[in-house]
PDB file of C-alpha atoms in Angstrom:
ATOM      1  CA  MET A   1     -53.656 161.550-106.168  1.00  0.00           C
ATOM      2  CA  MET A   2     -54.308 164.727-104.189  1.00  0.00           C
ATOM      3  CA  ALA A   3     -51.588 166.565-106.120  1.00  0.00           C
ATOM      4  CA  VAL A   4     -53.242 165.665-109.423  1.00  0.00           C
ATOM      5  CA  SER A   5     -56.585 166.922-108.144  1.00  0.00           C
ATOM      6  CA  THR A   6     -55.026 170.161-106.905  1.00  0.00           C
ATOM      7  CA  GLU A   7     -53.209 170.653-110.192  1.00  0.00           C
ATOM      8  CA  ALA A   8     -56.421 170.117-112.154  1.00  0.00           C
ATOM      9  CA  GLY A   9     -58.260 172.560-109.911  1.00  0.00           C
ATOM     10  CA  SER A  10     -55.511 175.102-110.442  1.00  0.00           C
ATOM     11  CA  ARG A  11     -55.897 174.841-114.224  1.00  0.00           C
ATOM     12  CA  VAL A  12     -59.636 175.442-113.886  1.00  0.00           C
ATOM     13  CA  ASP A  13     -59.011 178.450-111.637  1.00  0.00           C
ATOM     14  CA  ASP A  14     -56.413 179.857-114.040  1.00  0.00           C
ATOM     15  CA  ALA A  15     -58.767 179.477-117.002  1.00  0.00           C
ATOM     16  CA  TYR A  16     -61.613 181.015-115.017  1.00  0.00           C
ATOM     17  CA  GLU A  17     -59.571 184.021-113.894  1.00  0.00           C
ATOM     18  CA  TRP A  18     -58.240 184.621-117.414  1.00  0.00           C
ATOM     19  CA  LEU A  19     -61.710 184.451-118.954  1.00  0.00           C
ATOM     20  CA  LEU A  20     -63.168 186.620-116.204  1.00  0.00           C
ATOM     21  CA  ALA A  21     -60.555 189.317-116.812  1.00  0.00           C
ATOM     22  CA  GLU A  22     -61.080 189.174-120.581  1.00  0.00           C
ATOM     23  CA  ILE A  23     -64.874 189.473-120.249  1.00  0.00           C
ATOM     24  CA  THR A  24     -64.995 192.184-117.576  1.00  0.00           C
ATOM     25  CA  GLY A  25     -62.251 194.054-119.405  1.00  0.00           C
ATOM     26  CA  PHE A  26     -64.403 193.933-122.571  1.00  0.00           C
ATOM     27  CA  ARG A  27     -61.592 192.280-124.515  1.00  0.00           C
ATOM     28  CA  LEU A  28     -64.031 189.449-125.194  1.00  0.00           C
ATOM     29  CA  ARG A  29     -66.986 191.329-126.565  1.00  0.00           C
ATOM     30  CA  SER A  30     -70.634 190.625-125.826  1.00  0.00           C
ATOM     31  CA  GLY A  31     -71.926 187.889-128.125  1.00  0.00           C
ATOM     32  CA  SER A  32     -68.442 186.567-128.945  1.00  0.00           C
ATOM     33  CA  PRO A  33     -68.343 182.776-129.432  1.00  0.00           C
ATOM     34  CA  LEU A  34     -66.165 180.891-126.961  1.00  0.00           C
ATOM     35  CA  SER A  35     -64.578 177.855-128.594  1.00  0.00           C
ATOM     36  CA  GLU A  36     -63.335 175.347-126.035  1.00  0.00           C
ATOM     37  CA  ASN A  37     -60.715 174.062-128.490  1.00  0.00           C
ATOM     38  CA  ARG A  38     -59.412 177.531-129.335  1.00  0.00           C
ATOM     39  CA  LEU A  39     -59.302 178.626-125.700  1.00  0.00           C
ATOM     40  CA  ALA A  40     -57.576 175.417-124.641  1.00  0.00           C
ATOM     41  CA  GLY A  41     -54.921 175.950-127.307  1.00  0.00           C
ATOM     42  CA  GLN A  42     -54.510 179.591-126.379  1.00  0.00           C
ATOM     43  CA  LEU A  43     -54.048 178.760-122.695  1.00  0.00           C
ATOM     44  CA  GLY A  44     -51.977 175.638-123.292  1.00  0.00           C
ATOM     45  CA  ILE A  45     -54.311 173.311-121.386  1.00  0.00           C
ATOM     46  CA  SER A  46     -56.870 170.624-122.200  1.00  0.00           C
ATOM     47  CA  ARG A  47     -60.523 171.301-122.959  1.00  0.00           C
ATOM     48  CA  THR A  48     -61.751 169.923-119.618  1.00  0.00           C
ATOM     49  CA  PRO A  49     -60.602 172.794-117.350  1.00  0.00           C
ATOM     50  CA  VAL A  50     -61.749 175.300-119.983  1.00  0.00           C
ATOM     51  CA  ARG A  51     -65.202 173.716-120.025  1.00  0.00           C
ATOM     52  CA  GLU A  52     -65.392 173.758-116.228  1.00  0.00           C
ATOM     53  CA  ALA A  53     -64.341 177.402-116.150  1.00  0.00           C
ATOM     54  CA  LEU A  54     -67.008 178.259-118.726  1.00  0.00           C
ATOM     55  CA  GLN A  55     -69.620 176.394-116.707  1.00  0.00           C
ATOM     56  CA  ARG A  56     -68.671 178.418-113.634  1.00  0.00           C
ATOM     57  CA  LEU A  57     -68.988 181.651-115.604  1.00  0.00           C
ATOM     58  CA  GLU A  58     -72.333 180.451-116.949  1.00  0.00           C
ATOM     59  CA  LYS A  59     -73.627 180.136-113.395  1.00  0.00           C
ATOM     60  CA  GLU A  60     -72.514 183.701-112.771  1.00  0.00           C
ATOM     61  CA  GLY A  61     -74.353 184.905-115.861  1.00  0.00           C
ATOM     62  CA  LEU A  62     -71.252 186.070-117.714  1.00  0.00           C
ATOM     63  CA  VAL A  63     -71.497 183.471-120.481  1.00  0.00           C
ATOM     64  CA  LYS A  64     -74.456 181.595-121.899  1.00  0.00           C
ATOM     65  CA  ARG A  65     -75.146 178.617-124.122  1.00  0.00           C
ATOM     66  CA  THR A  66     -76.609 178.977-127.568  1.00  0.00           C
ATOM     67  CA  ASP A  67     -79.176 176.671-129.107  1.00  0.00           C
ATOM     68  CA  ASN A  68     -76.381 174.374-130.301  1.00  0.00           C
ATOM     69  CA  ALA A  69     -74.980 174.159-126.728  1.00  0.00           C
ATOM     70  CA  ARG A  70     -71.942 176.325-127.478  1.00  0.00           C
ATOM     71  CA  PHE A  71     -70.818 179.115-125.173  1.00  0.00           C
ATOM     72  CA  THR A  72     -70.894 182.830-125.974  1.00  0.00           C
ATOM     73  CA  VAL A  73     -70.182 185.945-123.928  1.00  0.00           C
ATOM     74  CA  SER A  74     -73.435 187.237-122.446  1.00  0.00           C
ATOM     75  CA  GLN A  75     -74.716 190.573-123.629  1.00  0.00           C
ATOM     76  CA  LEU A  76     -74.262 193.507-121.256  1.00  0.00           C
ATOM     77  CA  THR A  77     -75.969 196.676-122.391  1.00  0.00           C
ATOM     78  CA  ALA A  78     -76.832 199.986-120.786  1.00  0.00           C
ATOM     79  CA  THR A  79     -80.475 198.916-120.808  1.00  0.00           C
ATOM     80  CA  GLU A  80     -79.655 195.716-118.954  1.00  0.00           C
ATOM     81  CA  VAL A  81     -77.591 197.605-116.386  1.00  0.00           C
ATOM     82  CA  ASN A  82     -80.404 200.107-115.789  1.00  0.00           C
ATOM     83  CA  ASP A  83     -83.008 197.360-115.548  1.00  0.00           C
ATOM     84  CA  ALA A  84     -80.883 195.376-113.104  1.00  0.00           C
ATOM     85  CA  CYS A  85     -80.129 198.400-110.936  1.00  0.00           C
ATOM     86  CA  ASP A  86     -83.790 199.459-110.887  1.00  0.00           C
ATOM     87  CA  LEU A  87     -84.718 195.994-109.648  1.00  0.00           C
ATOM     88  CA  LEU A  88     -81.930 195.899-107.060  1.00  0.00           C
ATOM     89  CA  GLU A  89     -82.983 199.266-105.632  1.00  0.00           C
ATOM     90  CA  VAL A  90     -86.470 197.938-104.920  1.00  0.00           C
ATOM     91  CA  LEU A  91     -85.582 194.456-103.734  1.00  0.00           C
ATOM     92  CA  ASP A  92     -82.507 195.376-101.676  1.00  0.00           C
ATOM     93  CA  THR A  93     -84.584 197.986 -99.872  1.00  0.00           C
ATOM     94  CA  TYR A  94     -87.235 195.361 -99.128  1.00  0.00           C
ATOM     95  CA  ILE A  95     -84.661 192.824 -97.936  1.00  0.00           C
ATOM     96  CA  CYS A  96     -82.819 195.252 -95.675  1.00  0.00           C
ATOM     97  CA  ARG A  97     -86.030 196.519 -94.129  1.00  0.00           C
ATOM     98  CA  LYS A  98     -87.248 192.972 -93.510  1.00  0.00           C
ATOM     99  CA  ALA A  99     -83.908 191.980 -91.990  1.00  0.00           C
ATOM    100  CA  ALA A 100     -83.824 195.113 -89.829  1.00  0.00           C
ATOM    101  CA  SER A 101     -87.295 194.438 -88.445  1.00  0.00           C
ATOM    102  CA  THR A 102     -86.104 191.321 -86.586  1.00  0.00           C
ATOM    103  CA  LEU A 103     -82.370 191.992 -86.267  1.00  0.00           C
ATOM    104  CA  THR A 104     -80.794 190.645 -83.058  1.00  0.00           C
ATOM    105  CA  ASP A 105     -77.565 191.851 -81.485  1.00  0.00           C
ATOM    106  CA  ASP A 106     -75.709 188.739 -82.657  1.00  0.00           C
ATOM    107  CA  GLU A 107     -77.009 189.144 -86.204  1.00  0.00           C
ATOM    108  CA  ALA A 108     -76.024 192.810 -86.227  1.00  0.00           C
ATOM    109  CA  LYS A 109     -72.552 191.885 -85.012  1.00  0.00           C
ATOM    110  CA  LYS A 110     -72.178 189.405 -87.853  1.00  0.00           C
ATOM    111  CA  LEU A 111     -73.234 191.979 -90.451  1.00  0.00           C
ATOM    112  CA  LYS A 112     -70.795 194.510 -88.967  1.00  0.00           C
ATOM    113  CA  GLY A 113     -68.024 191.935 -89.295  1.00  0.00           C
ATOM    114  CA  TYR A 114     -68.586 191.801 -93.043  1.00  0.00           C
ATOM    115  CA  VAL A 115     -68.472 195.605 -93.259  1.00  0.00           C
ATOM    116  CA  ASP A 116     -65.225 195.627 -91.261  1.00  0.00           C
ATOM    117  CA  ASP A 117     -63.819 193.025 -93.669  1.00  0.00           C
ATOM    118  CA  MET A 118     -64.657 195.373 -96.563  1.00  0.00           C
ATOM    119  CA  TYR A 119     -62.692 198.169 -94.926  1.00  0.00           C
ATOM    120  CA  LYS A 120     -59.699 195.882 -94.389  1.00  0.00           C
ATOM    121  CA  ALA A 121     -59.825 194.608 -97.973  1.00  0.00           C
ATOM    122  CA  ALA A 122     -60.097 198.165 -99.319  1.00  0.00           C
ATOM    123  CA  ALA A 123     -57.060 199.220 -97.284  1.00  0.00           C
ATOM    124  CA  ASN A 124     -55.099 196.353 -98.831  1.00  0.00           C
ATOM    125  CA  ASP A 125     -56.583 196.945-102.300  1.00  0.00           C
ATOM    126  CA  ASP A 126     -57.681 193.295-102.186  1.00  0.00           C
ATOM    127  CA  ARG A 127     -60.526 193.054-104.681  1.00  0.00           C
ATOM    128  CA  ALA A 128     -61.121 189.336-104.077  1.00  0.00           C
ATOM    129  CA  ALA A 129     -61.422 189.749-100.300  1.00  0.00           C
ATOM    130  CA  TRP A 130     -63.692 192.768-100.756  1.00  0.00           C
ATOM    131  CA  ALA A 131     -65.923 190.838-103.149  1.00  0.00           C
ATOM    132  CA  LEU A 132     -66.188 187.959-100.679  1.00  0.00           C
ATOM    133  CA  ALA A 133     -67.187 190.259 -97.803  1.00  0.00           C
ATOM    134  CA  ASP A 134     -69.719 191.974-100.066  1.00  0.00           C
ATOM    135  CA  GLN A 135     -71.156 188.622-101.124  1.00  0.00           C
ATOM    136  CA  LEU A 136     -71.408 187.389 -97.531  1.00  0.00           C
ATOM    137  CA  PHE A 137     -73.100 190.616 -96.389  1.00  0.00           C
ATOM    138  CA  HIS A 138     -75.808 190.251 -99.017  1.00  0.00           C
ATOM    139  CA  ARG A 139     -76.143 186.507 -98.507  1.00  0.00           C
ATOM    140  CA  TYR A 140     -76.697 186.993 -94.776  1.00  0.00           C
ATOM    141  CA  ALA A 141     -79.106 189.908 -95.239  1.00  0.00           C
ATOM    142  CA  ASN A 142     -81.031 187.810 -97.762  1.00  0.00           C
ATOM    143  CA  ALA A 143     -81.273 184.948 -95.278  1.00  0.00           C
ATOM    144  CA  LEU A 144     -82.407 187.279 -92.495  1.00  0.00           C
ATOM    145  CA  SER A 145     -85.200 188.642 -94.699  1.00  0.00           C
ATOM    146  CA  GLY A 146     -86.822 185.205 -94.767  1.00  0.00           C
ATOM    147  CA  ASN A 147     -88.098 185.586 -98.340  1.00  0.00           C
ATOM    148  CA  VAL A 148     -86.442 182.878-100.441  1.00  0.00           C
ATOM    149  CA  LEU A 149     -87.970 183.968-103.758  1.00  0.00           C
ATOM    150  CA  VAL A 150     -86.888 187.592-103.426  1.00  0.00           C
ATOM    151  CA  ALA A 151     -83.451 186.566-102.164  1.00  0.00           C
ATOM    152  CA  GLU A 152     -82.891 184.283-105.153  1.00  0.00           C
ATOM    153  CA  THR A 153     -83.997 186.976-107.611  1.00  0.00           C
ATOM    154  CA  VAL A 154     -81.618 189.480-106.035  1.00  0.00           C
ATOM    155  CA  ARG A 155     -78.750 187.005-106.020  1.00  0.00           C
ATOM    156  CA  GLU A 156     -79.124 186.195-109.718  1.00  0.00           C
ATOM    157  CA  THR A 157     -79.517 189.839-110.709  1.00  0.00           C
ATOM    158  CA  ARG A 158     -76.512 191.009-108.723  1.00  0.00           C
ATOM    159  CA  ARG A 159     -74.310 188.157-109.908  1.00  0.00           C
ATOM    160  CA  ARG A 160     -74.995 189.068-113.530  1.00  0.00           C
ATOM    161  CA  ILE A 161     -73.587 192.599-113.311  1.00  0.00           C
ATOM    162  CA  GLN A 162     -71.445 192.831-110.198  1.00  0.00           C
ATOM    163  CA  ARG A 163     -68.244 191.439-111.693  1.00  0.00           C
ATOM    164  CA  PHE A 164     -68.141 194.396-114.068  1.00  0.00           C
ATOM    165  CA  TRP A 165     -68.904 196.882-111.321  1.00  0.00           C
ATOM    166  CA  LEU A 166     -66.289 195.424-108.972  1.00  0.00           C
ATOM    167  CA  ARG A 167     -63.640 195.770-111.648  1.00  0.00           C
ATOM    168  CA  ALA A 168     -64.599 199.418-112.185  1.00  0.00           C
ATOM    169  CA  ALA A 169     -64.715 200.157-108.450  1.00  0.00           C
ATOM    170  CA  SER A 170     -61.303 198.601-107.905  1.00  0.00           C
ATOM    171  CA  MET A 171     -59.727 200.379-110.863  1.00  0.00           C
ATOM    172  CA  GLN A 172     -61.087 203.718-109.635  1.00  0.00           C
ATOM    173  CA  SER A 173     -60.018 203.029-106.021  1.00  0.00           C
ATOM    174  CA  ARG A 174     -63.624 203.188-104.815  1.00  0.00           C
ATOM    175  CA  LEU A 175     -63.552 200.144-102.558  1.00  0.00           C
ATOM    176  CA  ARG A 176     -63.133 202.324 -99.467  1.00  0.00           C
ATOM    177  CA  SER A 177     -66.054 204.592-100.329  1.00  0.00           C
ATOM    178  CA  CYS A 178     -68.164 201.532-101.162  1.00  0.00           C
ATOM    179  CA  ALA A 179     -67.379 200.107 -97.716  1.00  0.00           C
ATOM    180  CA  GLU A 180     -68.540 203.415 -96.230  1.00  0.00           C
ATOM    181  CA  GLU A 181     -71.824 203.065 -98.132  1.00  0.00           C
ATOM    182  CA  TYR A 182     -72.337 199.625 -96.633  1.00  0.00           C
ATOM    183  CA  ASP A 183     -71.524 201.042 -93.193  1.00  0.00           C
ATOM    184  CA  GLU A 184     -74.205 203.669 -93.691  1.00  0.00           C
ATOM    185  CA  LEU A 185     -76.707 200.990 -94.672  1.00  0.00           C
ATOM    186  CA  TYR A 186     -75.706 198.811 -91.728  1.00  0.00           C
ATOM    187  CA  ASN A 187     -76.200 201.679 -89.270  1.00  0.00           C
ATOM    188  CA  ALA A 188     -79.663 202.370 -90.651  1.00  0.00           C
ATOM    189  CA  MET A 189     -80.578 198.705 -90.270  1.00  0.00           C
ATOM    190  CA  VAL A 190     -79.286 198.471 -86.686  1.00  0.00           C
ATOM    191  CA  ALA A 191     -81.110 201.653 -85.724  1.00  0.00           C
ATOM    192  CA  GLY A 192     -84.305 200.304 -87.267  1.00  0.00           C
ATOM    193  CA  ASP A 193     -84.456 203.508 -89.297  1.00  0.00           C
ATOM    194  CA  PHE A 194     -86.578 202.217 -92.161  1.00  0.00           C
ATOM    195  CA  ALA A 195     -86.799 205.657 -93.774  1.00  0.00           C
ATOM    196  CA  ALA A 196     -82.982 205.808 -94.015  1.00  0.00           C
ATOM    197  CA  ILE A 197     -82.574 202.338 -95.517  1.00  0.00           C
ATOM    198  CA  GLU A 198     -83.998 203.208 -98.937  1.00  0.00           C
ATOM    199  CA  PRO A 199     -81.745 206.239 -99.620  1.00  0.00           C
ATOM    200  CA  ALA A 200     -78.720 204.248 -98.380  1.00  0.00           C
ATOM    201  CA  VAL A 201     -79.522 201.448-100.811  1.00  0.00           C
ATOM    202  CA  LYS A 202     -80.179 203.864-103.665  1.00  0.00           C
ATOM    203  CA  LYS A 203     -76.931 205.715-102.998  1.00  0.00           C
ATOM    204  CA  HIS A 204     -74.893 202.531-103.328  1.00  0.00           C
ATOM    205  CA  ILE A 205     -76.814 201.163-106.314  1.00  0.00           C
ATOM    206  CA  GLY A 206     -76.674 204.576-107.956  1.00  0.00           C
ATOM    207  CA  HIS A 207     -72.880 204.613-107.801  1.00  0.00           C
ATOM    208  CA  MET A 208     -72.772 201.072-109.134  1.00  0.00           C
ATOM    209  CA  ARG A 209     -75.022 202.116-112.018  1.00  0.00           C
ATOM    210  CA  GLU A 210     -72.842 205.114-112.859  1.00  0.00           C
ATOM    211  CA  ARG A 211     -69.589 203.144-112.884  1.00  0.00           C
ATOM    212  CA  MET A 212     -71.003 200.388-115.068  1.00  0.00           C
ATOM    213  CA  LEU A 213     -72.566 202.742-117.588  1.00  0.00           C
ATOM    214  CA  GLU A 214     -69.229 204.545-117.803  1.00  0.00           C
ATOM    215  CA  MET A 215     -67.484 201.222-118.463  1.00  0.00           C
ATOM    216  CA  ILE A 216     -69.916 200.293-121.216  1.00  0.00           C
ATOM    217  CA  ALA A 217     -69.585 203.716-122.852  1.00  0.00           C
ATOM    218  CA  ALA A 218     -65.771 203.563-122.669  1.00  0.00           C
ATOM    219  CA  ALA A 219     -65.748 200.060-124.104  1.00  0.00           C
ATOM    220  CA  ALA A 220     -68.026 201.140-126.968  1.00  0.00           C
ATOM    221  CA  ILE A 221     -65.640 203.961-127.880  1.00  0.00           C
ATOM    222  CA  LEU A 222     -62.594 201.694-127.635  1.00  0.00           C
ATOM    223  CA  LEU A 223     -64.166 198.932-129.693  1.00  0.00           C
ATOM    224  CA  GLY A 224     -65.827 201.244-132.186  1.00  0.00           C
ATOM    225  CA  ASP A 225     -69.381 200.146-131.382  1.00  0.00           C
ATOM    226  CA  ASP A 226     -72.202 202.319-132.592  1.00  0.00           C
TER     227      ASP A 226
END
């Protein structure tokens, strides 16, 4: 029974990873319909794991449902990237300052562990491990800030665009420099240097913005978009 469950989970994971690569690689264009039947046939699996994979991507903001409950690839435009990054600059600065204002030694040690994990993942060119450490850093900082509403807004905004950015950062071998940006932010938080937190956040978000806008522009040229 366990083997069947594991096998089914593997099919969902395979479908998810394939769809994720197709979307973040812009091979499935924004607004493209996602037929469960067609995808299942293309991948040689049943509709159920395809549907579960699409539901997972929906939660991450990479696909959405239309009025007739069918899935399509979510739109990702330069305007959306700029809007998201503008919001993240403000809210991440707020969160990190709030977290820094009450940061204990144990909490600082935990944050540093996530930064160290980013360095290790970058050295191994392990995008999945880097993404996990990045996610855990933000999740913990959000929790330390104590503002549930702001934390949820940040989480949803980041989840919508970060998959594209992570792909670009990995392809351009920027995971190491991104880890250094987090280290800079961490040091500002530990020192309680509130003036240094904002430029550290903006530096990281600014690089994320640049990489994503470059990806969108390159995809537009490749796909012949106006």
